[in-house]
PDB file of C-alpha atoms in Angstrom:
ATOM      1  CA  UNK A   1    -283.218  19.322 -46.984  1.00  0.00           C
ATOM      2  CA  UNK A   2    -279.703  18.616 -45.875  1.00  0.00           C
ATOM      3  CA  UNK A   3    -276.866  19.464 -48.189  1.00  0.00           C
ATOM      4  CA  UNK A   4    -274.042  17.146 -49.114  1.00  0.00           C
ATOM      5  CA  UNK A   5    -271.339  18.611 -51.293  1.00  0.00           C
ATOM      6  CA  UNK A   6    -269.000  16.513 -53.413  1.00  0.00           C
ATOM      7  CA  UNK A   7    -265.910  17.719 -55.211  1.00  0.00           C
ATOM      8  CA  UNK A   8    -264.736  17.579 -57.932  1.00  0.00           C
ATOM      9  CA  UNK A   9    -267.753  16.981 -60.158  1.00  0.00           C
ATOM     10  CA  UNK A  10    -265.580  15.768 -62.973  1.00  0.00           C
ATOM     11  CA  UNK A  11    -261.986  14.599 -63.244  1.00  0.00           C
ATOM     12  CA  UNK A  12    -259.852  13.121 -65.973  1.00  0.00           C
ATOM     13  CA  UNK A  13    -256.611  11.469 -64.971  1.00  0.00           C
ATOM     14  CA  UNK A  14    -253.889   9.355 -66.497  1.00  0.00           C
ATOM     15  CA  UNK A  15    -253.533   5.654 -65.828  1.00  0.00           C
ATOM     16  CA  UNK A  16    -251.413   4.987 -62.771  1.00  0.00           C
ATOM     17  CA  UNK A  17    -252.150   8.246 -60.994  1.00  0.00           C
ATOM     18  CA  UNK A  18    -254.289   8.754 -57.889  1.00  0.00           C
ATOM     19  CA  UNK A  19    -257.430  10.837 -57.559  1.00  0.00           C
ATOM     20  CA  UNK A  20    -259.020  12.182 -54.377  1.00  0.00           C
ATOM     21  CA  UNK A  21    -262.740  12.876 -54.101  1.00  0.00           C
ATOM     22  CA  UNK A  22    -264.166  14.883 -51.218  1.00  0.00           C
ATOM     23  CA  UNK A  23    -267.585  14.582 -49.626  1.00  0.00           C
ATOM     24  CA  UNK A  24    -268.769  17.206 -47.150  1.00  0.00           C
ATOM     25  CA  UNK A  25    -271.929  17.535 -45.103  1.00  0.00           C
ATOM     26  CA  UNK A  26    -272.576  21.272 -45.086  1.00  0.00           C
ATOM     27  CA  UNK A  27    -275.217  21.781 -42.421  1.00  0.00           C
ATOM     28  CA  UNK A  28    -275.049  18.729 -40.215  1.00  0.00           C
ATOM     29  CA  UNK A  29    -272.580  16.333 -38.652  1.00  0.00           C
ATOM     30  CA  UNK A  30    -272.294  12.894 -40.169  1.00  0.00           C
ATOM     31  CA  UNK A  31    -270.598  10.125 -38.218  1.00  0.00           C
ATOM     32  CA  UNK A  32    -271.248   7.811 -41.142  1.00  0.00           C
ATOM     33  CA  UNK A  33    -270.991   8.463 -44.846  1.00  0.00           C
ATOM     34  CA  UNK A  34    -271.387   6.041 -47.707  1.00  0.00           C
ATOM     35  CA  UNK A  35    -269.572   5.747 -51.021  1.00  0.00           C
ATOM     36  CA  UNK A  36    -271.356   4.348 -54.058  1.00  0.00           C
ATOM     37  CA  UNK A  37    -270.340   3.630 -57.616  1.00  0.00           C
ATOM     38  CA  UNK A  38    -272.644   3.834 -60.611  1.00  0.00           C
ATOM     39  CA  UNK A  39    -271.948   2.517 -64.086  1.00  0.00           C
ATOM     40  CA  UNK A  40    -273.901   3.916 -67.073  1.00  0.00           C
ATOM     41  CA  UNK A  41    -277.593   2.981 -67.002  1.00  0.00           C
ATOM     42  CA  UNK A  42    -277.099   0.958 -63.844  1.00  0.00           C
ATOM     43  CA  UNK A  43    -278.049   1.537 -60.265  1.00  0.00           C
ATOM     44  CA  UNK A  44    -275.888   2.630 -57.387  1.00  0.00           C
ATOM     45  CA  UNK A  45    -273.727  -0.048 -55.824  1.00  0.00           C
ATOM     46  CA  UNK A  46    -272.402   0.438 -52.316  1.00  0.00           C
ATOM     47  CA  UNK A  47    -268.622   0.394 -52.159  1.00  0.00           C
ATOM     48  CA  UNK A  48    -267.893   1.191 -48.539  1.00  0.00           C
ATOM     49  CA  UNK A  49    -269.142   2.741 -45.330  1.00  0.00           C
ATOM     50  CA  UNK A  50    -266.999   5.555 -43.981  1.00  0.00           C
ATOM     51  CA  UNK A  51    -266.921   5.867 -40.202  1.00  0.00           C
ATOM     52  CA  UNK A  52    -265.630   8.988 -38.483  1.00  0.00           C
ATOM     53  CA  UNK A  53    -262.530   8.209 -36.456  1.00  0.00           C
ATOM     54  CA  UNK A  54    -262.283   4.560 -37.452  1.00  0.00           C
ATOM     55  CA  UNK A  55    -261.591   2.337 -40.426  1.00  0.00           C
ATOM     56  CA  UNK A  56    -264.007   2.146 -43.293  1.00  0.00           C
ATOM     57  CA  UNK A  57    -266.061  -0.973 -43.920  1.00  0.00           C
ATOM     58  CA  UNK A  58    -265.766  -2.260 -47.473  1.00  0.00           C
ATOM     59  CA  UNK A  59    -268.283  -4.307 -49.401  1.00  0.00           C
ATOM     60  CA  UNK A  60    -267.296  -7.670 -50.774  1.00  0.00           C
ATOM     61  CA  UNK A  61    -265.206  -7.370 -53.902  1.00  0.00           C
ATOM     62  CA  UNK A  62    -264.072  -3.797 -53.263  1.00  0.00           C
ATOM     63  CA  UNK A  63    -260.311  -3.475 -52.835  1.00  0.00           C
ATOM     64  CA  UNK A  64    -259.597  -1.439 -49.741  1.00  0.00           C
ATOM     65  CA  UNK A  65    -256.013  -0.735 -50.811  1.00  0.00           C
ATOM     66  CA  UNK A  66    -257.221   0.664 -54.099  1.00  0.00           C
ATOM     67  CA  UNK A  67    -260.082   2.750 -52.770  1.00  0.00           C
ATOM     68  CA  UNK A  68    -258.729   4.510 -49.704  1.00  0.00           C
ATOM     69  CA  UNK A  69    -261.308   6.145 -47.467  1.00  0.00           C
ATOM     70  CA  UNK A  70    -260.557   8.694 -44.773  1.00  0.00           C
ATOM     71  CA  UNK A  71    -263.208  10.182 -42.496  1.00  0.00           C
ATOM     72  CA  UNK A  72    -261.167  12.546 -40.394  1.00  0.00           C
ATOM     73  CA  UNK A  73    -263.957  14.832 -39.217  1.00  0.00           C
ATOM     74  CA  UNK A  74    -267.710  14.822 -38.716  1.00  0.00           C
ATOM     75  CA  UNK A  75    -268.246  16.760 -41.933  1.00  0.00           C
ATOM     76  CA  UNK A  76    -265.662  15.343 -44.347  1.00  0.00           C
ATOM     77  CA  UNK A  77    -264.974  11.978 -45.926  1.00  0.00           C
ATOM     78  CA  UNK A  78    -262.526  11.428 -48.772  1.00  0.00           C
ATOM     79  CA  UNK A  79    -262.220   8.624 -51.306  1.00  0.00           C
ATOM     80  CA  UNK A  80    -258.859   8.205 -53.022  1.00  0.00           C
ATOM     81  CA  UNK A  81    -258.670   6.007 -56.086  1.00  0.00           C
ATOM     82  CA  UNK A  82    -255.072   4.858 -56.168  1.00  0.00           C
ATOM     83  CA  UNK A  83    -253.160   3.744 -59.248  1.00  0.00           C
ATOM     84  CA  UNK A  84    -256.223   4.374 -61.374  1.00  0.00           C
ATOM     85  CA  UNK A  85    -256.950   2.218 -64.412  1.00  0.00           C
ATOM     86  CA  UNK A  86    -259.419   2.785 -67.252  1.00  0.00           C
ATOM     87  CA  UNK A  87    -261.793   0.225 -65.711  1.00  0.00           C
ATOM     88  CA  UNK A  88    -262.047   2.508 -62.656  1.00  0.00           C
ATOM     89  CA  UNK A  89    -263.801   5.065 -64.856  1.00  0.00           C
ATOM     90  CA  UNK A  90    -267.242   5.494 -63.333  1.00  0.00           C
ATOM     91  CA  UNK A  91    -269.584   7.837 -61.484  1.00  0.00           C
ATOM     92  CA  UNK A  92    -268.757   7.956 -57.767  1.00  0.00           C
ATOM     93  CA  UNK A  93    -271.368   9.283 -55.336  1.00  0.00           C
ATOM     94  CA  UNK A  94    -271.278   9.826 -51.600  1.00  0.00           C
ATOM     95  CA  UNK A  95    -274.179  10.065 -49.195  1.00  0.00           C
ATOM     96  CA  UNK A  96    -274.677  11.087 -45.595  1.00  0.00           C
ATOM     97  CA  UNK A  97    -277.515  11.365 -43.150  1.00  0.00           C
ATOM     98  CA  UNK A  98    -278.213  13.219 -39.953  1.00  0.00           C
ATOM     99  CA  UNK A  99    -277.715  11.294 -36.747  1.00  0.00           C
ATOM    100  CA  UNK A 100    -281.323  11.899 -35.697  1.00  0.00           C
ATOM    101  CA  UNK A 101    -283.075  10.266 -38.617  1.00  0.00           C
ATOM    102  CA  UNK A 102    -282.536   7.863 -41.442  1.00  0.00           C
ATOM    103  CA  UNK A 103    -282.940  10.014 -44.530  1.00  0.00           C
ATOM    104  CA  UNK A 104    -279.895   9.823 -46.778  1.00  0.00           C
ATOM    105  CA  UNK A 105    -278.778  12.766 -48.891  1.00  0.00           C
ATOM    106  CA  UNK A 106    -276.435  12.462 -51.818  1.00  0.00           C
ATOM    107  CA  UNK A 107    -273.636  14.541 -53.201  1.00  0.00           C
ATOM    108  CA  UNK A 108    -273.636  15.702 -56.791  1.00  0.00           C
ATOM    109  CA  UNK A 109    -271.390  12.834 -57.847  1.00  0.00           C
ATOM    110  CA  UNK A 110    -267.935  12.718 -59.425  1.00  0.00           C
ATOM    111  CA  UNK A 111    -267.428  11.476 -62.929  1.00  0.00           C
ATOM    112  CA  UNK A 112    -263.990   9.902 -63.120  1.00  0.00           C
ATOM    113  CA  UNK A 113    -262.418   9.175 -66.487  1.00  0.00           C
ATOM    114  CA  UNK A 114    -259.078   7.381 -66.543  1.00  0.00           C
ATOM    115  CA  UNK A 115    -257.223   7.633 -69.828  1.00  0.00           C
TER     116      UNK A 115
ATOM    117  CA  UNK B   1    -282.481 -12.810 -57.620  1.00  0.00           C
ATOM    118  CA  UNK B   2    -281.860  -9.176 -56.782  1.00  0.00           C
ATOM    119  CA  UNK B   3    -282.992  -7.908 -53.401  1.00  0.00           C
ATOM    120  CA  UNK B   4    -284.845  -5.032 -55.071  1.00  0.00           C
ATOM    121  CA  UNK B   5    -286.470  -5.325 -58.484  1.00  0.00           C
ATOM    122  CA  UNK B   6    -287.454  -2.315 -60.559  1.00  0.00           C
ATOM    123  CA  UNK B   7    -288.532  -2.126 -64.179  1.00  0.00           C
ATOM    124  CA  UNK B   8    -285.881  -0.088 -66.030  1.00  0.00           C
ATOM    125  CA  UNK B   9    -288.332   1.325 -68.558  1.00  0.00           C
ATOM    126  CA  UNK B  10    -288.172   3.636 -70.378  1.00  0.00           C
ATOM    127  CA  UNK B  11    -291.658   4.748 -69.477  1.00  0.00           C
ATOM    128  CA  UNK B  12    -293.051   7.393 -71.805  1.00  0.00           C
ATOM    129  CA  UNK B  13    -296.201   9.348 -70.893  1.00  0.00           C
ATOM    130  CA  UNK B  14    -297.892  12.508 -72.146  1.00  0.00           C
ATOM    131  CA  UNK B  15    -297.766  15.680 -70.081  1.00  0.00           C
ATOM    132  CA  UNK B  16    -300.469  15.728 -67.402  1.00  0.00           C
ATOM    133  CA  UNK B  17    -300.671  11.942 -67.063  1.00  0.00           C
ATOM    134  CA  UNK B  18    -300.545  10.086 -63.772  1.00  0.00           C
ATOM    135  CA  UNK B  19    -297.347   8.085 -63.508  1.00  0.00           C
ATOM    136  CA  UNK B  20    -297.014   4.915 -61.451  1.00  0.00           C
ATOM    137  CA  UNK B  21    -293.564   3.612 -60.573  1.00  0.00           C
ATOM    138  CA  UNK B  22    -293.048   0.410 -58.615  1.00  0.00           C
ATOM    139  CA  UNK B  23    -290.510  -1.748 -56.868  1.00  0.00           C
ATOM    140  CA  UNK B  24    -290.672  -5.169 -55.307  1.00  0.00           C
ATOM    141  CA  UNK B  25    -288.262  -6.505 -52.756  1.00  0.00           C
ATOM    142  CA  UNK B  26    -287.433  -9.777 -51.098  1.00  0.00           C
ATOM    143  CA  UNK B  27    -285.839  -8.785 -47.776  1.00  0.00           C
ATOM    144  CA  UNK B  28    -288.576  -8.664 -45.143  1.00  0.00           C
ATOM    145  CA  UNK B  29    -286.226  -6.752 -42.835  1.00  0.00           C
ATOM    146  CA  UNK B  30    -286.489  -3.581 -44.942  1.00  0.00           C
ATOM    147  CA  UNK B  31    -288.377  -0.920 -43.018  1.00  0.00           C
ATOM    148  CA  UNK B  32    -287.239   2.376 -44.506  1.00  0.00           C
ATOM    149  CA  UNK B  33    -288.257   3.164 -48.060  1.00  0.00           C
ATOM    150  CA  UNK B  34    -287.167   6.038 -50.221  1.00  0.00           C
ATOM    151  CA  UNK B  35    -287.671   7.338 -53.722  1.00  0.00           C
ATOM    152  CA  UNK B  36    -284.962   9.331 -55.446  1.00  0.00           C
ATOM    153  CA  UNK B  37    -284.945  11.251 -58.706  1.00  0.00           C
ATOM    154  CA  UNK B  38    -281.731  11.317 -60.680  1.00  0.00           C
ATOM    155  CA  UNK B  39    -281.045  13.521 -63.664  1.00  0.00           C
ATOM    156  CA  UNK B  40    -278.333  12.504 -66.069  1.00  0.00           C
ATOM    157  CA  UNK B  41    -274.831  12.798 -64.584  1.00  0.00           C
ATOM    158  CA  UNK B  42    -276.132  14.146 -61.270  1.00  0.00           C
ATOM    159  CA  UNK B  43    -276.442  12.748 -57.779  1.00  0.00           C
ATOM    160  CA  UNK B  44    -279.815  11.330 -56.653  1.00  0.00           C
ATOM    161  CA  UNK B  45    -282.280  13.780 -55.109  1.00  0.00           C
ATOM    162  CA  UNK B  46    -284.493  12.543 -52.281  1.00  0.00           C
ATOM    163  CA  UNK B  47    -288.196  12.804 -53.165  1.00  0.00           C
ATOM    164  CA  UNK B  48    -290.043  10.736 -50.607  1.00  0.00           C
ATOM    165  CA  UNK B  49    -289.165   8.917 -47.414  1.00  0.00           C
ATOM    166  CA  UNK B  50    -291.466   6.427 -45.694  1.00  0.00           C
ATOM    167  CA  UNK B  51    -291.107   4.263 -42.642  1.00  0.00           C
ATOM    168  CA  UNK B  52    -292.941   0.914 -42.634  1.00  0.00           C
ATOM    169  CA  UNK B  53    -296.313   0.514 -44.380  1.00  0.00           C
ATOM    170  CA  UNK B  54    -298.724   3.212 -45.424  1.00  0.00           C
ATOM    171  CA  UNK B  55    -299.102   6.208 -47.680  1.00  0.00           C
ATOM    172  CA  UNK B  56    -297.353   9.534 -47.750  1.00  0.00           C
ATOM    173  CA  UNK B  57    -298.253  12.506 -49.905  1.00  0.00           C
ATOM    174  CA  UNK B  58    -296.141  15.526 -50.810  1.00  0.00           C
ATOM    175  CA  UNK B  59    -297.497  17.838 -53.482  1.00  0.00           C
ATOM    176  CA  UNK B  60    -297.852  15.899 -56.729  1.00  0.00           C
ATOM    177  CA  UNK B  61    -296.071  12.859 -55.291  1.00  0.00           C
ATOM    178  CA  UNK B  62    -297.588   9.979 -53.327  1.00  0.00           C
ATOM    179  CA  UNK B  63    -295.568   7.089 -51.941  1.00  0.00           C
ATOM    180  CA  UNK B  64    -297.180   3.824 -50.923  1.00  0.00           C
ATOM    181  CA  UNK B  65    -295.644   0.925 -49.041  1.00  0.00           C
ATOM    182  CA  UNK B  66    -297.274  -2.496 -48.722  1.00  0.00           C
ATOM    183  CA  UNK B  67    -294.970  -4.577 -46.563  1.00  0.00           C
ATOM    184  CA  UNK B  68    -297.266  -7.616 -46.688  1.00  0.00           C
ATOM    185  CA  UNK B  69    -296.749  -7.772 -50.457  1.00  0.00           C
ATOM    186  CA  UNK B  70    -293.190  -6.388 -50.358  1.00  0.00           C
ATOM    187  CA  UNK B  71    -294.252  -3.776 -52.879  1.00  0.00           C
ATOM    188  CA  UNK B  72    -293.736  -0.031 -52.978  1.00  0.00           C
ATOM    189  CA  UNK B  73    -295.059   2.579 -55.372  1.00  0.00           C
ATOM    190  CA  UNK B  74    -294.545   6.192 -56.304  1.00  0.00           C
ATOM    191  CA  UNK B  75    -297.342   8.092 -58.024  1.00  0.00           C
ATOM    192  CA  UNK B  76    -296.768  11.360 -59.826  1.00  0.00           C
ATOM    193  CA  UNK B  77    -299.873  13.411 -60.625  1.00  0.00           C
ATOM    194  CA  UNK B  78    -300.074  15.987 -63.400  1.00  0.00           C
ATOM    195  CA  UNK B  79    -296.702  14.922 -64.746  1.00  0.00           C
ATOM    196  CA  UNK B  80    -294.509  17.602 -66.304  1.00  0.00           C
ATOM    197  CA  UNK B  81    -291.665  17.412 -68.844  1.00  0.00           C
ATOM    198  CA  UNK B  82    -289.361  18.484 -66.016  1.00  0.00           C
ATOM    199  CA  UNK B  83    -290.231  15.209 -64.267  1.00  0.00           C
ATOM    200  CA  UNK B  84    -288.312  13.362 -66.984  1.00  0.00           C
ATOM    201  CA  UNK B  85    -285.511  11.610 -65.129  1.00  0.00           C
ATOM    202  CA  UNK B  86    -284.550   8.248 -63.687  1.00  0.00           C
ATOM    203  CA  UNK B  87    -286.442   7.298 -60.532  1.00  0.00           C
ATOM    204  CA  UNK B  88    -284.713   5.031 -58.063  1.00  0.00           C
ATOM    205  CA  UNK B  89    -286.333   3.223 -55.185  1.00  0.00           C
ATOM    206  CA  UNK B  90    -284.122   2.536 -52.193  1.00  0.00           C
ATOM    207  CA  UNK B  91    -284.575   0.812 -48.886  1.00  0.00           C
ATOM    208  CA  UNK B  92    -282.771  -0.159 -45.710  1.00  0.00           C
ATOM    209  CA  UNK B  93    -283.326  -2.472 -42.814  1.00  0.00           C
ATOM    210  CA  UNK B  94    -282.314  -0.136 -40.000  1.00  0.00           C
ATOM    211  CA  UNK B  95    -281.614   3.533 -39.592  1.00  0.00           C
ATOM    212  CA  UNK B  96    -278.336   4.926 -40.877  1.00  0.00           C
ATOM    213  CA  UNK B  97    -277.446   1.801 -42.787  1.00  0.00           C
ATOM    214  CA  UNK B  98    -276.459   1.976 -46.408  1.00  0.00           C
ATOM    215  CA  UNK B  99    -279.269   1.767 -48.931  1.00  0.00           C
ATOM    216  CA  UNK B 100    -280.114  -1.004 -51.345  1.00  0.00           C
ATOM    217  CA  UNK B 101    -281.243   0.474 -54.627  1.00  0.00           C
ATOM    218  CA  UNK B 102    -283.449  -0.673 -57.433  1.00  0.00           C
ATOM    219  CA  UNK B 103    -282.028  -0.398 -60.912  1.00  0.00           C
ATOM    220  CA  UNK B 104    -284.025   2.746 -61.637  1.00  0.00           C
ATOM    221  CA  UNK B 105    -286.885   3.495 -64.053  1.00  0.00           C
ATOM    222  CA  UNK B 106    -286.274   6.026 -66.771  1.00  0.00           C
ATOM    223  CA  UNK B 107    -289.321   8.284 -67.183  1.00  0.00           C
ATOM    224  CA  UNK B 108    -289.968  10.506 -70.179  1.00  0.00           C
ATOM    225  CA  UNK B 109    -292.840  12.987 -70.045  1.00  0.00           C
ATOM    226  CA  UNK B 110    -293.708  14.181 -73.511  1.00  0.00           C
ATOM    227  CA  UNK B 111    -294.898  17.810 -73.865  1.00  0.00           C
TER     228      UNK B 111
END
Protein backbone atom coordinates (compact mmCIF):
# COMPACT_ATOMS: atom_id res chain seq x y z
CA UNK A 1 0.00 0.00 0.00
CA UNK A 2 0.90 3.63 -0.26
CA UNK A 3 2.89 5.21 2.52
CA UNK A 4 2.03 8.44 4.25
CA UNK A 5 4.51 9.67 6.80
CA UNK A 6 3.63 12.11 9.57
CA UNK A 7 6.06 13.88 11.86
CA UNK A 8 6.43 14.32 14.77
CA UNK A 9 4.56 11.42 16.34
CA UNK A 10 4.40 13.17 19.66
CA UNK A 11 4.91 16.74 20.81
CA UNK A 12 4.50 18.59 24.06
CA UNK A 13 4.43 22.36 23.94
CA UNK A 14 3.71 25.28 26.22
CA UNK A 15 0.53 27.33 26.00
CA UNK A 16 0.88 30.18 23.55
CA UNK A 17 3.50 28.57 21.35
CA UNK A 18 3.04 27.21 17.82
CA UNK A 19 3.55 23.66 16.63
CA UNK A 20 4.08 22.45 13.06
CA UNK A 21 3.09 18.97 11.93
CA UNK A 22 4.29 17.54 8.63
CA UNK A 23 2.54 15.06 6.38
CA UNK A 24 4.39 13.49 3.46
CA UNK A 25 3.33 11.07 0.76
CA UNK A 26 6.41 8.92 0.24
CA UNK A 27 5.73 7.02 -2.96
CA UNK A 28 3.07 8.98 -4.77
CA UNK A 29 2.00 12.53 -5.53
CA UNK A 30 -0.98 13.88 -3.66
CA UNK A 31 -2.72 17.00 -4.92
CA UNK A 32 -5.11 16.73 -1.99
CA UNK A 33 -4.43 15.81 1.60
CA UNK A 34 -6.80 15.82 4.53
CA UNK A 35 -6.29 16.75 8.17
CA UNK A 36 -8.34 15.07 10.87
CA UNK A 37 -8.57 15.43 14.62
CA UNK A 38 -9.41 12.62 17.02
CA UNK A 39 -10.31 12.97 20.67
CA UNK A 40 -9.92 9.97 23.02
CA UNK A 41 -12.37 7.16 22.25
CA UNK A 42 -13.96 9.19 19.49
CA UNK A 43 -13.83 8.95 15.75
CA UNK A 44 -11.89 11.06 13.31
CA UNK A 45 -13.34 14.45 12.51
CA UNK A 46 -12.31 16.23 9.34
CA UNK A 47 -10.70 19.59 10.00
CA UNK A 48 -9.64 20.74 6.56
CA UNK A 49 -8.77 19.74 3.02
CA UNK A 50 -5.30 20.73 1.89
CA UNK A 51 -4.96 21.56 -1.79
CA UNK A 52 -1.58 21.77 -3.49
CA UNK A 53 -0.92 25.28 -4.72
CA UNK A 54 -4.10 26.82 -3.34
CA UNK A 55 -5.82 27.66 -0.09
CA UNK A 56 -7.06 24.96 2.20
CA UNK A 57 -10.76 24.34 2.67
CA UNK A 58 -11.81 24.31 6.31
CA UNK A 59 -14.77 22.53 7.85
CA UNK A 60 -17.37 24.50 9.72
CA UNK A 61 -16.21 25.46 13.18
CA UNK A 62 -12.49 25.08 12.45
CA UNK A 63 -10.56 28.34 12.81
CA UNK A 64 -8.40 28.82 9.76
CA UNK A 65 -6.21 31.40 11.50
CA UNK A 66 -5.50 28.98 14.30
CA UNK A 67 -4.86 25.91 12.19
CA UNK A 68 -2.67 27.06 9.33
CA UNK A 69 -2.31 24.64 6.44
CA UNK A 70 0.33 24.84 3.74
CA UNK A 71 0.53 22.43 0.81
CA UNK A 72 3.56 23.70 -1.02
CA UNK A 73 4.40 20.57 -2.99
CA UNK A 74 2.76 17.41 -4.28
CA UNK A 75 4.25 15.36 -1.45
CA UNK A 76 4.09 17.66 1.58
CA UNK A 77 1.35 19.32 3.59
CA UNK A 78 1.91 21.02 6.94
CA UNK A 79 -0.50 21.88 9.74
CA UNK A 80 0.58 24.60 12.17
CA UNK A 81 -1.33 24.98 15.40
CA UNK A 82 -0.80 28.59 16.36
CA UNK A 83 -0.98 30.01 19.87
CA UNK A 84 -1.77 26.57 21.22
CA UNK A 85 -4.04 26.13 24.23
CA UNK A 86 -4.62 23.07 26.41
CA UNK A 87 -7.95 22.44 24.65
CA UNK A 88 -5.99 21.97 21.40
CA UNK A 89 -4.47 18.83 22.92
CA UNK A 90 -5.57 16.00 20.66
CA UNK A 91 -4.48 13.39 18.13
CA UNK A 92 -3.99 14.94 14.68
CA UNK A 93 -3.92 12.66 11.63
CA UNK A 94 -3.37 13.39 7.97
CA UNK A 95 -4.40 11.32 4.99
CA UNK A 96 -3.68 11.29 1.28
CA UNK A 97 -4.65 9.27 -1.73
CA UNK A 98 -3.27 8.62 -5.17
CA UNK A 99 -4.77 10.63 -7.99
CA UNK A 100 -5.79 7.47 -9.84
CA UNK A 101 -8.04 5.94 -7.22
CA UNK A 102 -9.98 6.77 -4.12
CA UNK A 103 -8.24 4.78 -1.42
CA UNK A 104 -7.10 6.99 1.44
CA UNK A 105 -3.98 6.22 3.44
CA UNK A 106 -3.24 7.71 6.82
CA UNK A 107 -0.16 8.95 8.56
CA UNK A 108 0.86 7.61 11.94
CA UNK A 109 -0.75 10.54 13.72
CA UNK A 110 0.65 13.24 16.01
CA UNK A 111 -0.27 13.39 19.64
CA UNK A 112 -0.19 17.02 20.72
CA UNK A 113 -0.18 17.91 24.40
CA UNK A 114 -0.33 21.58 25.34
CA UNK A 115 0.68 22.32 28.91
CA UNK B 1 -28.66 11.80 13.63
CA UNK B 2 -25.11 11.00 12.59
CA UNK B 3 -24.44 10.26 8.94
CA UNK B 4 -22.67 7.03 9.88
CA UNK B 5 -23.67 4.93 12.88
CA UNK B 6 -21.40 2.30 14.39
CA UNK B 7 -21.72 0.43 17.66
CA UNK B 8 -18.74 1.44 19.83
CA UNK B 9 -18.55 -1.89 21.63
CA UNK B 10 -16.41 -3.16 23.20
CA UNK B 11 -16.93 -6.47 21.47
CA UNK B 12 -15.17 -9.36 23.18
CA UNK B 13 -14.78 -12.73 21.43
CA UNK B 14 -12.68 -15.85 21.98
CA UNK B 15 -9.76 -16.60 19.69
CA UNK B 16 -10.88 -18.35 16.50
CA UNK B 17 -14.37 -16.84 16.50
CA UNK B 18 -15.97 -15.17 13.51
CA UNK B 19 -16.37 -11.46 14.13
CA UNK B 20 -19.07 -9.34 12.51
CA UNK B 21 -18.73 -5.56 12.52
CA UNK B 22 -21.37 -3.29 11.04
CA UNK B 23 -22.20 0.26 10.10
CA UNK B 24 -25.34 1.94 8.88
CA UNK B 25 -25.48 5.21 7.05
CA UNK B 26 -28.05 7.72 5.93
CA UNK B 27 -26.44 9.47 2.95
CA UNK B 28 -27.51 7.65 -0.21
CA UNK B 29 -24.75 9.43 -2.14
CA UNK B 30 -22.03 7.36 -0.45
CA UNK B 31 -20.44 5.03 -2.99
CA UNK B 32 -16.99 4.27 -1.62
CA UNK B 33 -16.74 2.21 1.54
CA UNK B 34 -13.70 1.43 3.59
CA UNK B 35 -12.77 -0.38 6.76
CA UNK B 36 -9.80 0.73 8.82
CA UNK B 37 -8.08 -0.84 11.81
CA UNK B 38 -6.64 1.48 14.41
CA UNK B 39 -4.37 0.44 17.24
CA UNK B 40 -4.12 2.68 20.26
CA UNK B 41 -2.32 5.97 19.54
CA UNK B 42 -1.65 5.03 15.91
CA UNK B 43 -3.02 6.18 12.58
CA UNK B 44 -5.76 4.10 10.90
CA UNK B 45 -4.63 1.27 8.64
CA UNK B 46 -6.69 0.52 5.54
CA UNK B 47 -8.07 -3.03 5.58
CA UNK B 48 -10.72 -3.17 2.90
CA UNK B 49 -11.96 -0.88 0.16
CA UNK B 50 -15.19 -1.43 -1.76
CA UNK B 51 -16.97 0.53 -4.44
CA UNK B 52 -20.78 0.35 -4.52
CA UNK B 53 -22.62 -2.84 -3.50
CA UNK B 54 -21.25 -6.34 -3.27
CA UNK B 55 -18.73 -8.47 -1.45
CA UNK B 56 -14.98 -8.38 -1.33
CA UNK B 57 -12.71 -10.93 0.28
CA UNK B 58 -9.07 -10.58 1.32
CA UNK B 59 -7.60 -13.38 3.40
CA UNK B 60 -9.52 -13.63 6.67
CA UNK B 61 -11.47 -10.44 5.95
CA UNK B 62 -14.71 -10.08 4.00
CA UNK B 63 -16.42 -6.76 3.37
CA UNK B 64 -20.06 -6.54 2.35
CA UNK B 65 -21.99 -3.53 1.13
CA UNK B 66 -25.77 -3.42 0.80
CA UNK B 67 -26.63 -0.02 -0.60
CA UNK B 68 -30.37 -0.76 -0.67
CA UNK B 69 -30.30 -1.13 3.12
CA UNK B 70 -27.51 1.42 3.65
CA UNK B 71 -25.63 -1.21 5.62
CA UNK B 72 -22.04 -2.38 5.46
CA UNK B 73 -20.28 -5.21 7.25
CA UNK B 74 -16.81 -6.51 7.91
CA UNK B 75 -16.33 -10.17 8.80
CA UNK B 76 -13.15 -11.48 10.36
CA UNK B 77 -12.66 -15.25 10.27
CA UNK B 78 -10.45 -17.18 12.67
CA UNK B 79 -9.94 -14.09 14.80
CA UNK B 80 -6.58 -13.68 16.53
CA UNK B 81 -5.53 -11.71 19.62
CA UNK B 82 -3.54 -9.49 17.26
CA UNK B 83 -6.86 -8.45 15.70
CA UNK B 84 -7.70 -6.62 18.93
CA UNK B 85 -8.05 -2.99 17.90
CA UNK B 86 -10.64 -0.39 17.03
CA UNK B 87 -12.31 -0.89 13.65
CA UNK B 88 -13.58 2.16 11.84
CA UNK B 89 -15.89 2.19 8.87
CA UNK B 90 -15.53 5.12 6.50
CA UNK B 91 -17.26 6.23 3.36
CA UNK B 92 -17.33 8.97 0.76
CA UNK B 93 -19.64 10.15 -1.95
CA UNK B 94 -17.08 10.70 -4.70
CA UNK B 95 -13.47 9.85 -5.30
CA UNK B 96 -10.79 11.82 -3.49
CA UNK B 97 -13.23 13.48 -1.14
CA UNK B 98 -12.66 13.42 2.58
CA UNK B 99 -14.09 10.46 4.45
CA UNK B 100 -16.96 10.33 6.88
CA UNK B 101 -16.15 7.94 9.69
CA UNK B 102 -18.16 5.84 12.05
CA UNK B 103 -17.31 6.15 15.71
CA UNK B 104 -15.35 2.89 15.68
CA UNK B 105 -15.94 -0.49 17.35
CA UNK B 106 -13.41 -1.67 19.87
CA UNK B 107 -12.71 -5.39 19.40
CA UNK B 108 -11.01 -7.61 21.96
CA UNK B 109 -10.03 -11.14 20.97
CA UNK B 110 -9.36 -13.22 24.04
CA UNK B 111 -6.61 -15.89 23.77
